[in-house]
Short mmCIF file of C-alpha atoms in Angstrom, two decimals:
data_model
loop_
_atom_site.label_atom_id
_atom_site.label_comp_id
_atom_site.label_asym_id
_atom_site.label_seq_id
_atom_site.Cartn_x
_atom_site.Cartn_y
_atom_site.Cartn_z
CA MET A 1 14.28 -25.84 -6.32
CA GLY A 2 13.35 -29.46 -5.77
CA GLY A 3 10.38 -30.89 -3.98
CA ASP A 4 6.68 -29.76 -3.74
CA TRP A 5 6.19 -25.81 -4.22
CA ARG A 6 3.48 -26.34 -1.43
CA ASP A 7 6.57 -26.95 0.96
CA ASP A 8 7.97 -23.47 0.68
CA ARG A 9 4.98 -21.34 -1.09
CA ILE A 10 7.07 -17.97 -0.87
CA GLY A 11 10.52 -19.32 -2.01
CA SER A 12 8.46 -21.08 -5.02
CA ALA A 13 6.80 -17.83 -5.86
CA LEU A 14 10.12 -16.19 -5.72
CA GLY A 15 11.54 -18.78 -7.99
CA GLY A 16 8.68 -18.69 -10.23
CA VAL A 17 7.26 -22.14 -9.79
CA ASN A 18 4.38 -21.62 -7.63
CA PRO A 19 1.54 -22.28 -9.88
CA THR A 20 -1.00 -20.33 -7.83
CA VAL A 21 0.56 -16.94 -8.13
CA LEU A 22 -1.61 -14.56 -9.83
CA ARG A 23 0.45 -11.49 -9.80
CA ARG A 24 3.56 -9.97 -8.16
CA LEU A 25 2.82 -7.18 -6.08
CA ASP A 26 4.87 -4.55 -4.36
CA ALA A 27 5.42 -6.48 -1.10
CA GLY A 28 4.35 -9.97 -2.04
CA PHE A 29 2.50 -12.36 -4.31
CA ALA A 30 -1.27 -12.50 -4.80
CA VAL A 31 -2.16 -16.05 -5.07
CA ILE A 32 -5.34 -17.97 -5.64
CA GLY A 33 -6.32 -20.36 -2.74
CA ASP A 34 -5.66 -24.23 -3.05
CA VAL A 35 -9.31 -24.50 -1.85
CA GLN A 36 -12.22 -22.59 -3.72
CA PHE A 37 -15.44 -23.47 -1.82
CA LEU A 38 -15.77 -19.83 -1.59
CA PRO A 39 -14.74 -19.12 -5.34
CA GLY A 40 -12.20 -16.49 -5.54
CA TYR A 41 -10.53 -17.29 -2.31
CA SER A 42 -6.97 -15.62 -2.44
CA VAL A 43 -3.95 -15.20 -0.25
CA LEU A 44 -1.16 -12.51 -0.27
CA LEU A 45 2.11 -14.13 0.62
CA VAL A 46 4.78 -11.74 1.93
CA ASP A 47 7.92 -11.83 -0.45
CA GLU A 48 10.32 -12.29 2.50
CA PRO A 49 10.29 -16.02 3.61
CA ASN A 50 11.72 -15.34 7.20
CA VAL A 51 8.89 -12.70 7.97
CA ARG A 52 6.48 -14.33 10.46
CA ARG A 53 4.26 -11.42 11.36
CA LEU A 54 3.52 -7.98 10.05
CA SER A 55 5.66 -6.31 12.86
CA ASP A 56 8.68 -7.97 11.44
CA LEU A 57 8.57 -5.68 8.53
CA PRO A 58 10.02 -2.23 8.44
CA ARG A 59 7.21 0.19 8.63
CA GLY A 60 7.52 1.28 4.74
CA LYS A 61 7.30 -2.40 3.72
CA ARG A 62 4.52 -2.96 6.13
CA MET A 63 2.31 -0.19 4.69
CA ALA A 64 3.11 -1.67 1.18
CA PHE A 65 1.97 -5.15 2.51
CA LEU A 66 -1.18 -3.89 3.78
CA ALA A 67 -1.76 -1.64 0.61
CA ASP A 68 -1.24 -5.03 -1.51
CA MET A 69 -3.87 -6.64 0.69
CA ASP A 70 -6.11 -3.82 -0.01
CA ARG A 71 -5.55 -4.25 -3.81
CA LEU A 72 -5.98 -8.05 -3.68
CA GLY A 73 -9.24 -7.54 -1.65
CA GLU A 74 -10.73 -5.14 -4.18
CA ALA A 75 -9.59 -7.22 -7.07
CA VAL A 76 -11.39 -10.18 -5.60
CA GLU A 77 -14.44 -8.15 -4.77
CA ARG A 78 -14.59 -6.76 -8.43
CA ALA A 79 -14.18 -10.22 -9.95
CA CYS A 80 -16.67 -12.07 -7.76
CA ARG A 81 -19.06 -9.15 -8.15
CA ARG A 82 -18.99 -9.43 -11.89
CA LEU A 83 -18.98 -13.36 -11.93
CA ASP A 84 -21.67 -13.86 -9.19
CA PRO A 85 -24.66 -11.97 -8.65
CA GLU A 86 -24.82 -13.30 -5.19
CA PHE A 87 -21.60 -12.04 -4.10
CA ARG A 88 -22.08 -10.03 -0.85
CA ARG A 89 -18.44 -8.73 0.24
CA VAL A 90 -14.86 -9.63 0.97
CA ASN A 91 -13.30 -10.46 4.35
CA LEU A 92 -9.66 -9.93 4.77
CA GLU A 93 -7.65 -11.67 7.49
CA ILE A 94 -4.15 -11.91 8.88
CA LEU A 95 -3.92 -14.72 11.37
CA GLY A 96 -0.64 -16.71 11.21
CA ASN A 97 -1.84 -19.49 13.43
CA THR A 98 -0.94 -22.35 11.24
CA ASP A 99 1.55 -21.12 8.66
CA ASP A 100 4.60 -19.49 10.14
CA PHE A 101 5.08 -16.89 7.49
CA LEU A 102 3.39 -13.53 6.90
CA HIS A 103 0.14 -13.97 4.68
CA ALA A 104 -3.15 -12.64 4.25
CA HIS A 105 -6.44 -14.10 3.62
CA VAL A 106 -8.95 -12.74 1.20
CA TRP A 107 -12.33 -14.38 1.52
CA PRO A 108 -15.39 -13.50 -0.74
CA ARG A 109 -18.76 -14.08 0.77
CA PHE A 110 -21.94 -14.84 -0.94
CA GLU A 111 -25.67 -14.85 -0.49
CA TRP A 112 -25.90 -18.57 -1.24
CA GLU A 113 -24.01 -19.48 1.79
CA SER A 114 -25.80 -21.50 4.43
CA PRO A 115 -27.49 -19.09 6.80
CA ASP A 116 -25.72 -20.82 9.74
CA LEU A 117 -22.23 -19.98 8.13
CA VAL A 118 -22.58 -16.90 6.36
CA GLY A 119 -22.70 -14.64 9.35
CA HIS A 120 -19.58 -16.37 11.04
CA PRO A 121 -16.01 -16.71 10.12
CA VAL A 122 -15.12 -18.97 7.24
CA TRP A 123 -13.13 -20.90 9.67
CA ARG A 124 -16.49 -22.38 10.78
CA TYR A 125 -16.96 -24.17 7.62
CA PRO A 126 -16.80 -28.10 8.17
CA ALA A 127 -13.38 -29.78 7.75
CA GLU A 128 -14.54 -31.60 4.65
CA ASN A 129 -14.73 -28.27 2.72
CA TRP A 130 -11.09 -27.83 3.18
CA HIS A 131 -10.23 -31.13 1.81
CA ASP A 132 -13.01 -32.07 -0.55
CA PRO A 133 -11.24 -32.67 -4.05
CA ALA A 134 -14.61 -30.97 -5.64
CA SER A 135 -13.40 -27.75 -4.11
CA ALA A 136 -9.88 -28.07 -4.86
CA LEU A 137 -8.26 -25.45 -7.30
CA GLY A 138 -8.29 -26.73 -10.88
CA PRO A 139 -8.71 -25.81 -14.63
CA GLU A 140 -12.43 -24.90 -13.74
CA HIS A 141 -11.19 -21.96 -11.86
CA ASP A 142 -9.27 -20.40 -14.90
CA ALA A 143 -11.68 -17.97 -15.67
CA LEU A 144 -11.64 -16.77 -11.90
CA ARG A 145 -8.07 -16.63 -11.99
CA LYS A 146 -7.96 -14.51 -15.32
CA ALA A 147 -10.66 -12.21 -13.75
CA ILE A 148 -8.82 -11.60 -10.55
CA GLY A 149 -5.63 -11.13 -12.39
CA HIS A 150 -7.31 -8.66 -14.79
CA GLU A 151 -8.68 -6.65 -11.84
CA LEU A 152 -5.05 -6.47 -10.27
CA ASP A 153 -3.66 -5.24 -13.47
CA VAL A 154 -6.27 -2.35 -13.53
CA LEU A 155 -5.98 -1.55 -9.95
CA SER A 156 -2.14 -1.59 -10.43
CA ALA A 157 -2.30 0.98 -13.33
CA PRO A 158 -0.57 4.27 -12.72
CA ASP A 159 -3.92 6.28 -12.82
CA ALA A 160 -5.85 3.46 -10.78
CA GLY A 161 -5.93 5.71 -7.57
CA ALA A 162 -7.78 8.62 -9.40
CA ALA A 163 -10.47 6.25 -10.64
CA GLY A 164 -11.79 4.97 -7.52
CA ALA A 165 -13.87 1.79 -7.12
CA GLY A 166 -15.63 0.96 -10.36
#
């Protein structure tokens, strides 16, 4: 696979060359976001490159994708709660307005966010947050990546359903 992995995020994940992949899940890939102005931001990518919307999947695969979204959301919540005492909650979104493939956003939210932003969708953050090199994914996020990956492993264990949220 040639070119930049960002040009084909799903194909590069399938090919094992997408460096943002945290774990392979049942119906997709858990990836850490390119920007981390809200540390822990993650995305669930469907594992079929031509799927554009949730309704394009057969019902069983659709349910698996939604279960994966739930699992990634809980993993981000657990990791962020452990790493930042000001963690508030996780927001889950399937939008599809920009990228023409099925994906779900997992946004951790924090008490330290500006009061004029914390009660609104993350998309209200200024454009510079999305392009600021200081918030770009980098080696300083390795501990966060490891924590989310660990929680995904715990939640994917065969007996995880019986344990409940911990």
